[in-house]
Short mmCIF file of C-alpha atoms in Angstrom, two decimals:
data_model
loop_
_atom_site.label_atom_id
_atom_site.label_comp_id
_atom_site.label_asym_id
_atom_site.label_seq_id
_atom_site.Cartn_x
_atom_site.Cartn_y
_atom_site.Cartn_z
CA UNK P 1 133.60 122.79 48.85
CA UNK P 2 133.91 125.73 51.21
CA UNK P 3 137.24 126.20 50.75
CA UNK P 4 136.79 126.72 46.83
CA UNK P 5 136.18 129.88 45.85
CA UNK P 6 133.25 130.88 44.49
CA UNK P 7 132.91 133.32 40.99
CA UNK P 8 129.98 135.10 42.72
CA UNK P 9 130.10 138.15 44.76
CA UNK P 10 128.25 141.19 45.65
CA UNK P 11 129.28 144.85 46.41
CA UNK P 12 125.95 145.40 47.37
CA UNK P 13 123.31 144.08 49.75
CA UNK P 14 121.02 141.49 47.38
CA UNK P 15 118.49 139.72 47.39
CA UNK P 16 116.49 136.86 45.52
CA UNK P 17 112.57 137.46 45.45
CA UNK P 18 109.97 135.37 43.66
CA UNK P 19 106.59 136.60 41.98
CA UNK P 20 103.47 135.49 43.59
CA UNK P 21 102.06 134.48 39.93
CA UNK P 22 101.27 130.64 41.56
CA UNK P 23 100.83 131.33 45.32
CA UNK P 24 97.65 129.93 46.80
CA UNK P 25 97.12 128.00 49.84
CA UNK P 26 96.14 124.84 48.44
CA UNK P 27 97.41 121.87 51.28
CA UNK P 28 98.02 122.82 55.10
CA UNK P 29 101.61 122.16 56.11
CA UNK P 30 102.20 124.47 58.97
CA UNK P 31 99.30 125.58 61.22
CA UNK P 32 98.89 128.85 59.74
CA UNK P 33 97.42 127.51 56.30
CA UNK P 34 94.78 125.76 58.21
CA UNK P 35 91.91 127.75 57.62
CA UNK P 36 93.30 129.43 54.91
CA UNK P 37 92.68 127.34 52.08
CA UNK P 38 92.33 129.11 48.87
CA UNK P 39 91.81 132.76 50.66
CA UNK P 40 94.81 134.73 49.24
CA UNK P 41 93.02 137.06 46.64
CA UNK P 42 95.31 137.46 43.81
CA UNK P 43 95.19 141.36 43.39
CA UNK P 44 96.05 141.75 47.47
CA UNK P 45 98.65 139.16 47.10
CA UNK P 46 100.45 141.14 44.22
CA UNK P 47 100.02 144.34 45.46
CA UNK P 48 101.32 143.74 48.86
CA UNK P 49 104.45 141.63 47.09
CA UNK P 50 105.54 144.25 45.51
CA UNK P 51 105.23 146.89 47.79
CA UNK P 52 108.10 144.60 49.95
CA UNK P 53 109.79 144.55 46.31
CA UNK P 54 109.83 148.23 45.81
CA UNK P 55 111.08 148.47 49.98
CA UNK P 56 113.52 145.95 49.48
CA UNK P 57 115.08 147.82 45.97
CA UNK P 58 115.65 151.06 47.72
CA UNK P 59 118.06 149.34 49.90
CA UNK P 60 119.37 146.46 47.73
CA UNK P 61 119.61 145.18 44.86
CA UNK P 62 117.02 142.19 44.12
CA UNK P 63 117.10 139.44 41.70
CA UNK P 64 114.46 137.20 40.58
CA UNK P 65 113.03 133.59 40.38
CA UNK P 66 110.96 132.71 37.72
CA UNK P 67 107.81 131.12 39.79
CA UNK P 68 106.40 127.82 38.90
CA UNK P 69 103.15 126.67 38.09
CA UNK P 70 102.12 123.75 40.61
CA UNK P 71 104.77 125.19 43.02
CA UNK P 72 102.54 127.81 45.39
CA UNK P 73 104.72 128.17 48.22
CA UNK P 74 107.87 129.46 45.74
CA UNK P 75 107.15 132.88 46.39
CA UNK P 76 108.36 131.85 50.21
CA UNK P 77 112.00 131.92 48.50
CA UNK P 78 113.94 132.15 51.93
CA UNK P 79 113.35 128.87 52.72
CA UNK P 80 114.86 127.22 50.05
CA UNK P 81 118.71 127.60 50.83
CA UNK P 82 120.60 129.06 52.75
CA UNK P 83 123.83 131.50 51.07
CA UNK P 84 126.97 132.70 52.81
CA UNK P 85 130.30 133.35 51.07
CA UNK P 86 128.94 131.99 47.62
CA UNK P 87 128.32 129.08 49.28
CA UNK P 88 124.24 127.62 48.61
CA UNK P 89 123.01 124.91 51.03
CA UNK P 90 119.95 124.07 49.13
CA UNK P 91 116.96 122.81 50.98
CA UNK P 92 115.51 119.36 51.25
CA UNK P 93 112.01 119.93 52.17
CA UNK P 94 110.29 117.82 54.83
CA UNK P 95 107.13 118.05 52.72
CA UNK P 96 106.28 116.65 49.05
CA UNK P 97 104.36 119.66 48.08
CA UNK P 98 107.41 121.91 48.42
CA UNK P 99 110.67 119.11 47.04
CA UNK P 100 109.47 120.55 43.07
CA UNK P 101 110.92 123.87 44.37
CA UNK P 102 114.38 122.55 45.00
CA UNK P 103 115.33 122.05 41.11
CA UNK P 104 114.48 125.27 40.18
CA UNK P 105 116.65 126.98 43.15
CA UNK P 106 119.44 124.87 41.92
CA UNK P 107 119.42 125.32 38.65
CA UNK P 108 119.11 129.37 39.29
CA UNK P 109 122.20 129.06 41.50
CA UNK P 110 124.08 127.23 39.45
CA UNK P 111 123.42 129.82 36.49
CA UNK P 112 124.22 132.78 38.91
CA UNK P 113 127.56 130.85 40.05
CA UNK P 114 127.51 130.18 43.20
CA UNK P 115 128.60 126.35 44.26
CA UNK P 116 126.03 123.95 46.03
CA UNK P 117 126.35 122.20 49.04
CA UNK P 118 123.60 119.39 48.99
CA UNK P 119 121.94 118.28 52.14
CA UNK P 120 120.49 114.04 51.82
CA UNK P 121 117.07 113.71 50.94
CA UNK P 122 116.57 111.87 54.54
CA UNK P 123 117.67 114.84 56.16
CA UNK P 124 115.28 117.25 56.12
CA UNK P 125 116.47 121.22 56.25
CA UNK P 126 114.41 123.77 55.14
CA UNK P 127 117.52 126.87 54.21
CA UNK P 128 116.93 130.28 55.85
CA UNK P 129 113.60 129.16 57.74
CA UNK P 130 115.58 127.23 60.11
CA UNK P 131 119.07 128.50 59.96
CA UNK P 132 120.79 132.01 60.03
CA UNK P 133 124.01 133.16 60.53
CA UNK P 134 124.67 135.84 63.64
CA UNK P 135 125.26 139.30 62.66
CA UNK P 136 129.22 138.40 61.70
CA UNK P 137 128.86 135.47 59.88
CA UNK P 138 130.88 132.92 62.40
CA UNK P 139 127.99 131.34 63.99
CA UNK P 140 125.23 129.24 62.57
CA UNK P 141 122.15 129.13 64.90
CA UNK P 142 119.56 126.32 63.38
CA UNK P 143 116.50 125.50 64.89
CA UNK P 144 114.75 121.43 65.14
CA UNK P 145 110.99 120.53 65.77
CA UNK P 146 108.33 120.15 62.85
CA UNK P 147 110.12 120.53 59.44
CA UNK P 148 113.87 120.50 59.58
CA UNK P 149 116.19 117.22 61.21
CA UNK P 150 118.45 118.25 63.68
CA UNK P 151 121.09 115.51 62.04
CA UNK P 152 121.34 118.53 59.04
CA UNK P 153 122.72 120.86 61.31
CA UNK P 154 126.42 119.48 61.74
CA UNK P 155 125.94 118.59 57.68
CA UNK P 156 124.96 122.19 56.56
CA UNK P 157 127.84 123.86 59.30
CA UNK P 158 130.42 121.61 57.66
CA UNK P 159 130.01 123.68 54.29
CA UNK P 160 131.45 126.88 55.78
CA UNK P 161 133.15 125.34 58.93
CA UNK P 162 131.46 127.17 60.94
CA UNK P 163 130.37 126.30 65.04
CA UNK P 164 126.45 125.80 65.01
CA UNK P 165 123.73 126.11 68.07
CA UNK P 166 120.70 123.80 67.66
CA UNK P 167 117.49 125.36 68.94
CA UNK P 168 114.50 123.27 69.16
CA UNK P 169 110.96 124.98 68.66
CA UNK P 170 108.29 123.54 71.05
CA UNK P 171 104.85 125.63 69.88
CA UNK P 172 103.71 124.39 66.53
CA UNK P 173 102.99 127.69 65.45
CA UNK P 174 106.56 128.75 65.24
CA UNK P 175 107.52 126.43 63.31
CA UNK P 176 110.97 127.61 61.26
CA UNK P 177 113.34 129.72 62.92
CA UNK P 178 112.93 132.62 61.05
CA UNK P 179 109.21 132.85 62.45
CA UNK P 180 110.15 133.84 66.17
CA UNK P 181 114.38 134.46 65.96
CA UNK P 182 116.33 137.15 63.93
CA UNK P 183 119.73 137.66 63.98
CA UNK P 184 120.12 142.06 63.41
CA UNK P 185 123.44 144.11 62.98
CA UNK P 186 124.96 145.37 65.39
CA UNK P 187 124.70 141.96 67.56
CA UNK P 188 121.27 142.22 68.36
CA UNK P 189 118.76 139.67 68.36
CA UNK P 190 115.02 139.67 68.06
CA UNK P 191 113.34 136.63 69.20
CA UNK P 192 109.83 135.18 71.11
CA UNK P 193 111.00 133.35 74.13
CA UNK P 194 108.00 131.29 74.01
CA UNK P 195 108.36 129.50 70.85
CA UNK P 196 111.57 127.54 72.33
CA UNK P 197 112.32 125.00 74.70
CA UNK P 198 114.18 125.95 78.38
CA UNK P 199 117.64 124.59 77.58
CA UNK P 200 117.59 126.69 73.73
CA UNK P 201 116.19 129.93 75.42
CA UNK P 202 119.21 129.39 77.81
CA UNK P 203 121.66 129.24 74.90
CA UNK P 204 120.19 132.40 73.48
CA UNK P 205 119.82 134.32 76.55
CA UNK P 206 124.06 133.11 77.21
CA UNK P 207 124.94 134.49 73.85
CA UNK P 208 123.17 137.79 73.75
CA UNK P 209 123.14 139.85 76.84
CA UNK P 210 120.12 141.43 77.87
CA UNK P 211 120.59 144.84 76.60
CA UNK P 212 121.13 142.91 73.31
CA UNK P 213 117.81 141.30 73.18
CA UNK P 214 114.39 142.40 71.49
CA UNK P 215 111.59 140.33 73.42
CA UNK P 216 108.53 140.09 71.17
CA UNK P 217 105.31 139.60 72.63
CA UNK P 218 103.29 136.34 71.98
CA UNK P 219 100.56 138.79 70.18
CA UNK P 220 103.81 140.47 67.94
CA UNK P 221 105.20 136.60 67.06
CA UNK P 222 101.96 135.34 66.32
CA UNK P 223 101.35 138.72 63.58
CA UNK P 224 104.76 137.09 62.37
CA UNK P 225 106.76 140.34 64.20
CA UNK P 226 109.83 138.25 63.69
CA UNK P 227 110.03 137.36 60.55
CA UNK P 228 111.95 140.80 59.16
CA UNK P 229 114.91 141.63 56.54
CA UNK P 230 117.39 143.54 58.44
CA UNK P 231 120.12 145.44 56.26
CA UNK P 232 122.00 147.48 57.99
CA UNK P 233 119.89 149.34 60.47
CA UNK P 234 117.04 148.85 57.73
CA UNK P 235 114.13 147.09 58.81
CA UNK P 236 111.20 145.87 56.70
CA UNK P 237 108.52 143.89 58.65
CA UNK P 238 104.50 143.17 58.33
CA UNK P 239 102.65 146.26 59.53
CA UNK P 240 100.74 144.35 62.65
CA UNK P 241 99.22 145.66 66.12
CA UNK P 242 101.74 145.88 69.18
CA UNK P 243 104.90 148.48 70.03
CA UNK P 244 107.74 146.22 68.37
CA UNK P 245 108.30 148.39 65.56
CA UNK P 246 108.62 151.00 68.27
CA UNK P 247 111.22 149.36 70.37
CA UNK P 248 113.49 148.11 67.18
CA UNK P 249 113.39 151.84 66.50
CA UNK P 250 114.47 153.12 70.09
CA UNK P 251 117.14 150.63 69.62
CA UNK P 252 118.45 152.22 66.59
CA UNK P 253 116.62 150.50 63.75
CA UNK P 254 115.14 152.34 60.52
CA UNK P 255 111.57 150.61 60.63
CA UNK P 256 109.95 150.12 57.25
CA UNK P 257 105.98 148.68 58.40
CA UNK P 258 104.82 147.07 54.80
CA UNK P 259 101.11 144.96 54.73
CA UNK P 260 101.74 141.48 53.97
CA UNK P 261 99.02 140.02 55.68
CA UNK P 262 97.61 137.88 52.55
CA UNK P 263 101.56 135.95 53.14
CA UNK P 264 100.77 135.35 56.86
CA UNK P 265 98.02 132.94 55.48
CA UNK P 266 100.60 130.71 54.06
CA UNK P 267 103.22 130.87 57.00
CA UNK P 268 105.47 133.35 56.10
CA UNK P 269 106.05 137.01 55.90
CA UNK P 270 109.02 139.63 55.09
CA UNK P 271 111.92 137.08 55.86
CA UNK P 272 110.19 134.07 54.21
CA UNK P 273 109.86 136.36 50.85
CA UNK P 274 113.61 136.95 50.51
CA UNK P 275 116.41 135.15 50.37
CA UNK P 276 120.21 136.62 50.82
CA UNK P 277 122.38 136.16 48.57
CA UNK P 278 125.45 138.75 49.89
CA UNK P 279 128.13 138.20 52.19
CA UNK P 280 126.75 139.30 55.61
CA UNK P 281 129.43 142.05 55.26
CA UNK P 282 127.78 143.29 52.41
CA UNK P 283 124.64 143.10 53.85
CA UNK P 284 124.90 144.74 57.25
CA UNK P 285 127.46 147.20 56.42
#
């Protein structure tokens, strides 16, 4: 399938967003919606959503899912595939609540023309939560513990052929990826050492030199400090206590702080709203 090529392509950084019209915390699934149950207000929910919306049009261009009723977690749109090259691995969610999502994502990516790469029902992989491409596209780094197999990594790698690092996350709080490990331009990486066993932290710490790396405190991670859209040196994040919006910007990075806090009750923030639909070329310029 990788090999075909796809009618889809972007001159310009985009995105795919989806309206909070449904979200709600309504089940716990990850450790951050315990507590949480029915707390997002809907006016704070809206108005911080599009606030990222506006951020994220200045930069890019951003296309829409039509949300579901019954589906609340579809406004976390970047976990429900994964996009590179016109390529979609769509996700097969660990959890019933969330499986409704994956026939709307399909059906919007099939419209939009970009070809599908299915991953098996039994092999759970939850799309940009748990798996994101380094800054030039080559290398697949995917992450194992609570909600994606590590038996999808080879699968989803074999769409783009494409050498893959598992990562397995250890504390239950961090439990995609994209919650504690982003991928920037310019071969950076931010990431929370914590949230990963010793032999992954060694894989990271191998691939990015030091001077590379953006260390975020257990206090930053845990305000969701790694869960950002880069583009370019662009940088939108959740406003949250700490310095790591100050040390992204010694290192170069146009910082962009936006409130998103009513998302953080559901397990997600900045990355988790948006999913990537252009080439990585496109997107980090």
């Amino acid at each position: 399938m990788a090999a075909t090529l796809p009618s889809t392509h972007f001159s310009r950084a985009t995105f795919l967003m989806c309206s909070p019209e449904w979200y709600d915390v309504g089940y716990v699934i990850n450790p951050w919606m315990a507590g949480n149950l029915h707390r997002p207000t809907r006016d704070a929910s809206f108005a911080q959503w599009r606030g990222l919306y506006e951020a994220l049009g200045r930069i890019a261009d951003v296309k829409l899912l039509h949300p579901r009723q019954g589906s609340p977690d579809m406004v976390f749109v970047g976990h429900t595939a994964l996009v590179h090259h016109g390529v979609a691995a769509v996700s097969s969610f660990a959890h019933a609540e969330r499986q409704p999502e994956e026939r709307h994502l399909r059906r919007w990516l099939q419209e939009a023309g970009f070809l599908l790469w299915d991953t098996p029902r039994e092999t759970c992989f939850e799309g940009e939560g748990d798996a994101l491409f380094d800054s030039d596209g080559r290398h697949l780094w995917a992450a194992h513990g609570a909600r994606t197999c590590k038996y999808s990594h080879g699968h989803v790698a074999e769409a783009w052929h494409v050498q893959v690092t598992s990562l397995h996350l250890v504390d239950p709080r961090f439990y995609h990826l994209d919650t504690c490990f982003a991928p920037l331009s310019g071969g950076r990486v931010l990431y929370y050492p914590g949230a990963f066993d010793a032999m992954s932290l060694a894989l990271i710490e191998a691939a990015y030199p030091a001077e590379r790396r953006i260390m975020a405190t257990e206090s930053e991670a845990a305000q969701f400090g790694c869960n950002v859209i880069n583009i370019g040196r662009d940088v939108l994040m959740h406003k949250a206590s700490g310095r790591l919006a100050e040390r992204l910007r010694a290192a170069g990075y146009a910082v962009t702080e936006l409130p998103l806090g009513e998302f953080l009750k559901g397990g997600g923030s900045a990355k988790s709203l948006a999913l990537r639909l252009s080439d990585l070329s496109v997107t980090y310029g």
